[in-house]
PDB file of C-alpha atoms in Angstrom:
ATOM      1  CA  MET U  20      99.035  94.241 112.694  1.00 60.00           C
ATOM      2  CA  GLU U  21     102.481  93.683 114.455  1.00 73.00           C
ATOM      3  CA  THR U  22     105.076  96.938 114.041  1.00 83.00           C
ATOM      4  CA  LYS U  23     108.864  96.275 112.924  1.00 90.00           C
ATOM      5  CA  VAL U  24     111.674  99.756 113.144  1.00 95.00           C
ATOM      6  CA  ILE U  25     114.128  99.304 111.794  1.00 96.00           C
ATOM      7  CA  ASP U  26     116.856 102.103 113.033  1.00 98.00           C
ATOM      8  CA  ASN U  27     120.443 102.492 112.441  1.00 98.00           C
ATOM      9  CA  PHE U  28     120.986 106.045 112.924  1.00 98.00           C
ATOM     10  CA  GLN U  29     122.939 105.106 116.103  1.00 97.00           C
ATOM     11  CA  LYS U  30     125.687 102.728 114.376  1.00 97.00           C
ATOM     12  CA  ILE U  31     126.090 104.568 110.788  1.00 98.00           C
ATOM     13  CA  GLY U  32     126.275 107.589 113.103  1.00 97.00           C
ATOM     14  CA  GLN U  33     129.359 105.605 114.411  1.00 96.00           C
ATOM     15  CA  ALA U  34     130.716 105.451 111.260  1.00 95.00           C
ATOM     16  CA  LEU U  35     130.872 108.613 109.129  1.00 96.00           C
ATOM     17  CA  HIS U  36     133.824 110.437 108.879  1.00 94.00           C
ATOM     18  CA  PHE U  37     135.008 113.664 106.651  1.00 95.00           C
ATOM     19  CA  ASP U  38     138.572 113.789 105.539  1.00 92.00           C
ATOM     20  CA  ASN U  39     138.157 117.503 103.456  1.00 95.00           C
ATOM     21  CA  GLU U  40     135.071 119.915 102.982  1.00 95.00           C
ATOM     22  CA  ASP U  41     134.344 118.335  99.631  1.00 96.00           C
ATOM     23  CA  GLN U  42     132.782 114.903 101.026  1.00 96.00           C
ATOM     24  CA  PHE U  43     129.286 114.548 102.189  1.00 97.00           C
ATOM     25  CA  TYR U  44     127.405 111.544 102.943  1.00 97.00           C
ATOM     26  CA  PHE U  45     123.378 111.713  99.975  1.00 97.00           C
ATOM     27  CA  ILE U  46     120.243 110.442 102.201  1.00 98.00           C
ATOM     28  CA  GLN U  47     116.587 109.732 100.338  1.00 97.00           C
ATOM     29  CA  ILE U  48     113.582 109.213 101.657  1.00 97.00           C
ATOM     30  CA  LEU U  49     111.302 107.117  99.297  1.00 95.00           C
ATOM     31  CA  GLN U  50     108.086 105.867  98.873  1.00 93.00           C
ATOM     32  CA  ARG U  51     108.541 102.465  98.064  1.00 89.00           C
ATOM     33  CA  LYS U  52     106.093 100.196  96.062  1.00 83.00           C
ATOM     34  CA  LYS U  53     106.416  96.905  97.538  1.00 82.00           C
ATOM     35  CA  ASP U  54     105.382  99.049 100.800  1.00 83.00           C
ATOM     36  CA  ASN U  55     102.426 101.247  98.709  1.00 77.00           C
ATOM     37  CA  PRO U  56     100.860  98.956  96.108  1.00 76.00           C
ATOM     38  CA  VAL U  57      99.183 101.874  94.276  1.00 77.00           C
ATOM     39  CA  PHE U  58     102.296 103.640  93.839  1.00 74.00           C
ATOM     40  CA  PRO U  59     102.029 103.756  89.593  1.00 70.00           C
ATOM     41  CA  GLN U  60     106.367 103.265  89.808  1.00 72.00           C
ATOM     42  CA  ASN U  61     108.443 101.810  91.607  1.00 78.00           C
ATOM     43  CA  ASN U  62     110.529 104.120  93.774  1.00 85.00           C
ATOM     44  CA  ARG U  63     108.871 107.515  94.248  1.00 89.00           C
ATOM     45  CA  LEU U  64     111.855 110.251  96.173  1.00 92.00           C
ATOM     46  CA  VAL U  65     110.005 111.802  99.143  1.00 94.00           C
ATOM     47  CA  LYS U  66     112.929 114.118 100.146  1.00 95.00           C
ATOM     48  CA  TYR U  67     117.235 114.150  99.791  1.00 96.00           C
ATOM     49  CA  TYR U  68     119.667 115.335 102.284  1.00 97.00           C
ATOM     50  CA  VAL U  69     123.489 116.613 101.778  1.00 97.00           C
ATOM     51  CA  VAL U  70     124.967 115.306 105.213  1.00 98.00           C
ATOM     52  CA  ARG U  71     128.217 117.630 105.517  1.00 97.00           C
ATOM     53  CA  SER U  72     129.073 117.035 109.338  1.00 97.00           C
ATOM     54  CA  VAL U  73     128.128 114.385 112.028  1.00 97.00           C
ATOM     55  CA  ASP U  74     126.550 116.969 114.149  1.00 97.00           C
ATOM     56  CA  TYR U  75     123.924 117.638 110.943  1.00 98.00           C
ATOM     57  CA  PHE U  76     123.144 113.945 110.395  1.00 98.00           C
ATOM     58  CA  HIS U  77     121.857 113.360 114.065  1.00 97.00           C
ATOM     59  CA  HIS U  78     120.362 116.925 114.189  1.00 98.00           C
ATOM     60  CA  ILE U  79     118.479 115.642 111.100  1.00 98.00           C
ATOM     61  CA  GLU U  80     117.380 112.362 112.695  1.00 98.00           C
ATOM     62  CA  PRO U  81     113.646 113.078 113.588  1.00 98.00           C
ATOM     63  CA  GLU U  82     112.699 114.931 110.864  1.00 98.00           C
ATOM     64  CA  VAL U  83     113.775 112.607 109.413  1.00 98.00           C
ATOM     65  CA  LYS U  84     111.965 109.724 111.057  1.00 98.00           C
ATOM     66  CA  ALA U  85     109.100 111.731 111.199  1.00 97.00           C
ATOM     67  CA  ILE U  86     108.821 111.878 107.463  1.00 97.00           C
ATOM     68  CA  CYS U  87     109.258 107.957 107.174  1.00 96.00           C
ATOM     69  CA  GLU U  88     106.269 107.253 109.678  1.00 94.00           C
ATOM     70  CA  THR U  89     104.176 109.776 107.792  1.00 93.00           C
ATOM     71  CA  THR U  90     104.660 108.840 104.335  1.00 92.00           C
ATOM     72  CA  LYS U  91     104.881 105.345 104.953  1.00 91.00           C
ATOM     73  CA  ALA U  92     108.639 105.527 102.949  1.00 94.00           C
ATOM     74  CA  ARG U  93     112.113 104.256 104.046  1.00 96.00           C
ATOM     75  CA  ALA U  94     115.553 105.831 104.636  1.00 98.00           C
ATOM     76  CA  TYR U  95     118.814 105.492 102.775  1.00 98.00           C
ATOM     77  CA  ILE U  96     122.250 106.449 102.715  1.00 98.00           C
ATOM     78  CA  SER U  97     125.153 106.072 100.739  1.00 97.00           C
ATOM     79  CA  LEU U  98     127.889 104.902 102.614  1.00 97.00           C
ATOM     80  CA  ASN U  99     130.240 105.762  99.613  1.00 97.00           C
ATOM     81  CA  ARG U 100     130.970 109.641 100.058  1.00 96.00           C
ATOM     82  CA  ARG U 101     130.539 111.725  97.588  1.00 97.00           C
ATOM     83  CA  SER U 102     132.450 114.558  96.047  1.00 96.00           C
ATOM     84  CA  PHE U 103     130.815 118.409  95.546  1.00 96.00           C
ATOM     85  CA  LYS U 104     132.963 119.158  92.822  1.00 96.00           C
ATOM     86  CA  LYS U 105     132.504 115.749  90.637  1.00 95.00           C
ATOM     87  CA  CYS U 106     128.506 115.268  91.116  1.00 96.00           C
ATOM     88  CA  THR U 107     128.839 119.292  89.796  1.00 95.00           C
ATOM     89  CA  LEU U 108     130.788 118.405  86.655  1.00 95.00           C
ATOM     90  CA  GLU U 109     128.595 115.438  86.111  1.00 94.00           C
ATOM     91  CA  ALA U 110     125.262 117.459  86.584  1.00 95.00           C
ATOM     92  CA  LEU U 111     126.810 120.162  83.626  1.00 95.00           C
ATOM     93  CA  THR U 112     126.541 116.647  81.408  1.00 94.00           C
ATOM     94  CA  GLU U 113     123.613 116.276  82.348  1.00 92.00           C
ATOM     95  CA  ILE U 114     122.341 119.496  81.545  1.00 94.00           C
ATOM     96  CA  ALA U 115     124.062 119.862  78.865  1.00 95.00           C
ATOM     97  CA  THR U 116     122.156 115.875  77.456  1.00 92.00           C
ATOM     98  CA  ILE U 117     118.938 117.685  78.803  1.00 93.00           C
ATOM     99  CA  VAL U 118     118.954 121.426  76.486  1.00 93.00           C
ATOM    100  CA  ARG U 119     119.638 118.636  73.688  1.00 93.00           C
ATOM    101  CA  SER U 120     117.435 116.047  74.067  1.00 93.00           C
ATOM    102  CA  GLU U 121     114.768 119.457  74.819  1.00 92.00           C
ATOM    103  CA  GLN U 122     113.419 117.316  77.117  1.00 90.00           C
ATOM    104  CA  TYR U 123     112.990 119.940  80.390  1.00 88.00           C
ATOM    105  CA  LEU U 124     110.776 117.996  82.469  1.00 88.00           C
ATOM    106  CA  HIS U 125     113.650 115.626  83.033  1.00 84.00           C
ATOM    107  CA  LEU U 126     114.934 118.488  85.068  1.00 87.00           C
ATOM    108  CA  PRO U 127     113.882 118.725  88.932  1.00 85.00           C
ATOM    109  CA  SER U 128     114.790 115.048  89.338  1.00 86.00           C
ATOM    110  CA  MET U 129     118.228 115.340  87.664  1.00 91.00           C
ATOM    111  CA  PHE U 130     120.219 116.451  91.037  1.00 91.00           C
ATOM    112  CA  SER U 131     119.300 113.561  93.062  1.00 91.00           C
ATOM    113  CA  SER U 132     119.498 111.243  89.653  1.00 91.00           C
ATOM    114  CA  VAL U 133     123.445 112.666  89.569  1.00 94.00           C
ATOM    115  CA  VAL U 134     124.659 112.252  92.970  1.00 95.00           C
ATOM    116  CA  GLY U 135     122.751 109.189  93.146  1.00 92.00           C
ATOM    117  CA  ARG U 136     125.196 107.344  90.888  1.00 91.00           C
ATOM    118  CA  THR U 137     128.585 109.727  91.376  1.00 92.00           C
ATOM    119  CA  ALA U 138     130.433 108.061  94.220  1.00 90.00           C
ATOM    120  CA  SER U 139     134.267 109.759  94.800  1.00 88.00           C
ATOM    121  CA  GLU U 140     135.372 107.664  97.717  1.00 89.00           C
ATOM    122  CA  ARG U 141     139.227 106.089  97.941  1.00 86.00           C
ATOM    123  CA  ASP U 142     138.021 102.983 100.456  1.00 87.00           C
ATOM    124  CA  LYS U 143     135.131 102.052  98.254  1.00 93.00           C
ATOM    125  CA  THR U 144     132.923  99.436  99.536  1.00 95.00           C
ATOM    126  CA  TRP U 145     130.109  97.049  98.885  1.00 97.00           C
ATOM    127  CA  ILE U 146     126.895  95.683 100.047  1.00 98.00           C
ATOM    128  CA  ILE U 147     126.181  91.928 100.337  1.00 98.00           C
ATOM    129  CA  ASP U 148     122.565  91.973 100.544  1.00 98.00           C
ATOM    130  CA  ILE U 149     121.206  88.866 102.765  1.00 97.00           C
ATOM    131  CA  ASP U 150     117.757  88.330 102.582  1.00 95.00           C
ATOM    132  CA  THR U 151     117.049  85.696 104.721  1.00 93.00           C
ATOM    133  CA  LYS U 152     117.404  86.013 108.635  1.00 90.00           C
ATOM    134  CA  ASP U 153     118.700  82.587 108.500  1.00 92.00           C
ATOM    135  CA  GLU U 154     122.547  83.146 110.632  1.00 93.00           C
ATOM    136  CA  GLY U 155     123.777  79.767 109.625  1.00 95.00           C
ATOM    137  CA  ILE U 156     123.669  81.601 105.885  1.00 95.00           C
ATOM    138  CA  ARG U 157     125.114  84.886 107.481  1.00 95.00           C
ATOM    139  CA  GLN U 158     128.260  83.023 109.018  1.00 96.00           C
ATOM    140  CA  GLU U 159     128.827  81.260 106.417  1.00 97.00           C
ATOM    141  CA  VAL U 160     129.468  84.596 104.271  1.00 97.00           C
ATOM    142  CA  ARG U 161     131.726  86.019 107.230  1.00 96.00           C
ATOM    143  CA  ASP U 162     133.908  83.342 106.787  1.00 96.00           C
ATOM    144  CA  PHE U 163     134.583  82.335 103.630  1.00 97.00           C
ATOM    145  CA  LEU U 164     135.185  86.429 102.649  1.00 96.00           C
ATOM    146  CA  PRO U 165     138.466  85.787 104.135  1.00 96.00           C
ATOM    147  CA  THR U 166     139.767  83.388 102.376  1.00 96.00           C
ATOM    148  CA  ILE U 167     139.431  85.490  98.757  1.00 96.00           C
ATOM    149  CA  GLU U 168     141.417  87.766  97.269  1.00 95.00           C
ATOM    150  CA  PRO U 169     142.466  90.863  98.435  1.00 93.00           C
ATOM    151  CA  ALA U 170     144.353  90.654 101.387  1.00 87.00           C
ATOM    152  CA  PRO U 171     143.268  86.569 101.857  1.00 89.00           C
ATOM    153  CA  GLY U 172     143.071  86.107 105.962  1.00 88.00           C
ATOM    154  CA  LEU U 173     141.795  89.539 106.948  1.00 89.00           C
ATOM    155  CA  ASN U 174     137.976  90.278 107.659  1.00 91.00           C
ATOM    156  CA  LYS U 175     136.418  92.437 105.205  1.00 95.00           C
ATOM    157  CA  ILE U 176     133.066  93.125 106.638  1.00 96.00           C
ATOM    158  CA  TRP U 177     133.374  97.116 107.897  1.00 93.00           C
ATOM    159  CA  MET U 178     129.531  97.101 109.125  1.00 96.00           C
ATOM    160  CA  GLU U 179     126.983  94.866 109.499  1.00 97.00           C
ATOM    161  CA  ILE U 180     123.007  96.568 108.646  1.00 97.00           C
ATOM    162  CA  GLU U 181     120.009  95.377 109.650  1.00 95.00           C
ATOM    163  CA  THR U 182     117.253  95.074 106.621  1.00 95.00           C
ATOM    164  CA  LEU U 183     113.549  94.606 107.320  1.00 91.00           C
ATOM    165  CA  HIS U 184     114.124  90.663 105.539  1.00 91.00           C
ATOM    166  CA  GLY U 185     117.696  90.013 106.103  1.00 95.00           C
ATOM    167  CA  VAL U 186     121.229  92.253 106.540  1.00 97.00           C
ATOM    168  CA  HIS U 187     123.761  94.377 104.518  1.00 98.00           C
ATOM    169  CA  LEU U 188     126.996  92.984 104.865  1.00 98.00           C
ATOM    170  CA  ILE U 189     129.128  96.480 104.010  1.00 97.00           C
ATOM    171  CA  SER U 190     132.601  95.368 103.164  1.00 97.00           C
ATOM    172  CA  THR U 191     135.743  96.107 101.549  1.00 95.00           C
ATOM    173  CA  PRO U 192     135.840  94.735  97.134  1.00 96.00           C
ATOM    174  CA  PHE U 193     136.976  91.195  96.604  1.00 96.00           C
ATOM    175  CA  ASN U 194     136.885  88.856  94.077  1.00 96.00           C
ATOM    176  CA  LEU U 195     133.180  89.117  92.581  1.00 97.00           C
ATOM    177  CA  GLN U 196     133.998  85.501  90.625  1.00 97.00           C
ATOM    178  CA  LYS U 197     134.806  83.457  93.141  1.00 97.00           C
ATOM    179  CA  PHE U 198     132.266  84.589  95.886  1.00 97.00           C
ATOM    180  CA  LYS U 199     128.894  84.072  93.211  1.00 97.00           C
ATOM    181  CA  ALA U 200     130.117  80.570  93.172  1.00 97.00           C
ATOM    182  CA  ARG U 201     130.302  80.051  96.040  1.00 97.00           C
ATOM    183  CA  PHE U 202     127.282  81.999  96.611  1.00 98.00           C
ATOM    184  CA  PRO U 203     125.227  82.597  92.729  1.00 97.00           C
ATOM    185  CA  ASP U 204     121.983  83.637  94.687  1.00 96.00           C
ATOM    186  CA  ILE U 205     123.597  86.666  96.665  1.00 97.00           C
ATOM    187  CA  ASP U 206     123.188  89.856  95.261  1.00 97.00           C
ATOM    188  CA  VAL U 207     126.180  92.503  95.913  1.00 98.00           C
ATOM    189  CA  HIS U 208     125.933  96.280  95.786  1.00 97.00           C
ATOM    190  CA  LYS U 209     128.992  98.010  94.787  1.00 96.00           C
ATOM    191  CA  ASP U 210     127.331 101.511  95.028  1.00 95.00           C
ATOM    192  CA  ASN U 211     123.996 101.070  96.582  1.00 95.00           C
ATOM    193  CA  PRO U 212     122.754 102.588  99.142  1.00 97.00           C
ATOM    194  CA  THR U 213     121.878 100.840 102.833  1.00 98.00           C
ATOM    195  CA  LEU U 214     118.934 101.394 105.112  1.00 98.00           C
ATOM    196  CA  LEU U 215     118.980 103.969 107.646  1.00 98.00           C
ATOM    197  CA  TYR U 216     115.166 104.167 108.954  1.00 98.00           C
ATOM    198  CA  PHE U 217     111.792 102.160 108.063  1.00 97.00           C
ATOM    199  CA  LYS U 218     108.765 101.628 110.608  1.00 93.00           C
ATOM    200  CA  SER U 219     106.503  98.993 108.910  1.00 84.00           C
ATOM    201  CA  LEU U 220     103.921  97.342 109.630  1.00 70.00           C
ATOM    202  CA  CYS U 221     103.566  93.651 109.598  1.00 58.00           C
TER     203      CYS U 221
END
């Protein structure tokens, strides 16, 4: 079997930035059913990290990689920063819902769920998920994005992140209707995490 390693630590580390102490990035290590067919569910959370500095991001790199390799898991990072204040307020609402419905078993997974869905980013990025190694399709997307709103003529791609089967183009928001008319089979995610690290046996 061939071993393939997707390691985006260096590229992503160069792009992290913090404007104030309320901001953080969220990393999750997930076991996925596609990598572990015996799992009864699609994803299983192994561990998460709250990243408040670039130094801490690099400090946890060896640990993240070791956990991924030991558990056959993938590490993902949300590139839209989170807010401690906003996540805390959302968590309070979630706890109230748990109490009202008496679904207390949901409490252990509540924090990661709230943080995963609660972005607080002024300059939000989207993910264009190109699930192919075909460079021609990637280039078509690169060439097309500057032709649509907003700011026609400007490059909207912020970063390109390698995935197992293709690439995530990290971009600023754009006219999604026009994009889907041109590329109906390419998914666009408005606040999904991107792949940070994965070691796969192909």
